[in-house]
Amino acid sequence: SVTEQILSSTSSGDADVNDCTLQPTIHDLPFGGVGNSGMGKYHGEWGFRAYSNARGVLSHSTKIDIGGLRYPPYDHNRILREIVMPS
């Protein structure tokens, strides 16, 4: 369609098809420009992500067993033993 051709050949932060400036009123849509242009994508979850720093934290998981080679000291016999008879 013409709409798909225009959207795929242009760069914009938002697009409003057959309407006028409705997207800023919809909380679940990101709103803003591309790159340094515009206000940024600060609505709803998009705003939360923009101002947050996702961080993975593992706190003593006993559900993951990666074998006896998890901690040193490592020597030839220990490595061979773990390969032949993993814990």
XYZ file of C-alpha atoms in Angstrom, residues 2-72:
71
model
C 1.020 3.632 -0.304
C 1.114 3.928 3.493
C 3.541 1.006 3.814
C 5.746 2.449 1.054
C 5.920 5.829 2.756
C 6.595 4.366 6.206
C 9.327 2.046 4.905
C 11.071 4.784 2.909
C 11.089 7.517 5.570
C 12.483 7.916 9.073
C 10.359 9.337 11.859
C 9.747 8.911 15.547
C 5.998 8.677 15.056
C 3.526 8.197 12.252
C -0.157 9.012 12.296
C -2.022 7.584 9.304
C -5.252 9.317 8.246
C -5.395 11.410 11.412
C -3.675 14.392 13.004
C -1.510 14.328 16.153
C -3.435 11.595 17.910
C -0.446 9.418 18.860
C 0.786 11.692 21.728
C -2.512 11.091 23.533
C -2.136 7.295 23.547
C -0.120 6.407 26.634
C 1.092 3.012 25.372
C 2.731 4.422 22.225
C 6.246 5.839 22.287
C 6.308 9.523 21.360
C 9.189 11.571 20.032
C 11.678 12.030 17.258
C 14.522 9.961 15.863
C 18.004 10.302 17.332
C 18.591 13.716 18.905
C 15.435 15.115 17.335
C 12.197 15.464 19.237
C 11.349 14.881 22.865
C 12.340 11.243 23.090
C 10.197 8.217 23.705
C 8.947 8.990 27.192
C 5.410 7.570 27.433
C 4.467 4.589 29.601
C 6.827 1.619 29.500
C 8.994 3.431 26.919
C 9.654 6.233 29.385
C 10.414 3.764 32.147
C 12.955 2.043 29.914
C 14.475 5.358 28.804
C 15.188 6.400 32.403
C 16.029 2.973 33.834
C 19.072 0.775 33.809
C 18.113 -2.883 33.515
C 20.509 -5.021 35.522
C 20.617 -8.780 35.854
C 21.330 -10.006 39.387
C 22.049 -13.615 40.362
C 21.964 -14.239 44.075
C 23.228 -17.711 45.004
C 21.303 -19.891 42.609
C 21.401 -23.588 43.468
C 19.332 -24.521 40.426
C 22.215 -24.163 37.985
C 24.828 -26.916 38.089
C 27.703 -26.343 35.719
C 29.913 -29.043 37.145
C 32.893 -29.168 39.427
C 34.995 -26.809 37.322
C 33.164 -23.767 38.582
C 35.874 -22.681 41.023
C 39.679 -23.048 41.088
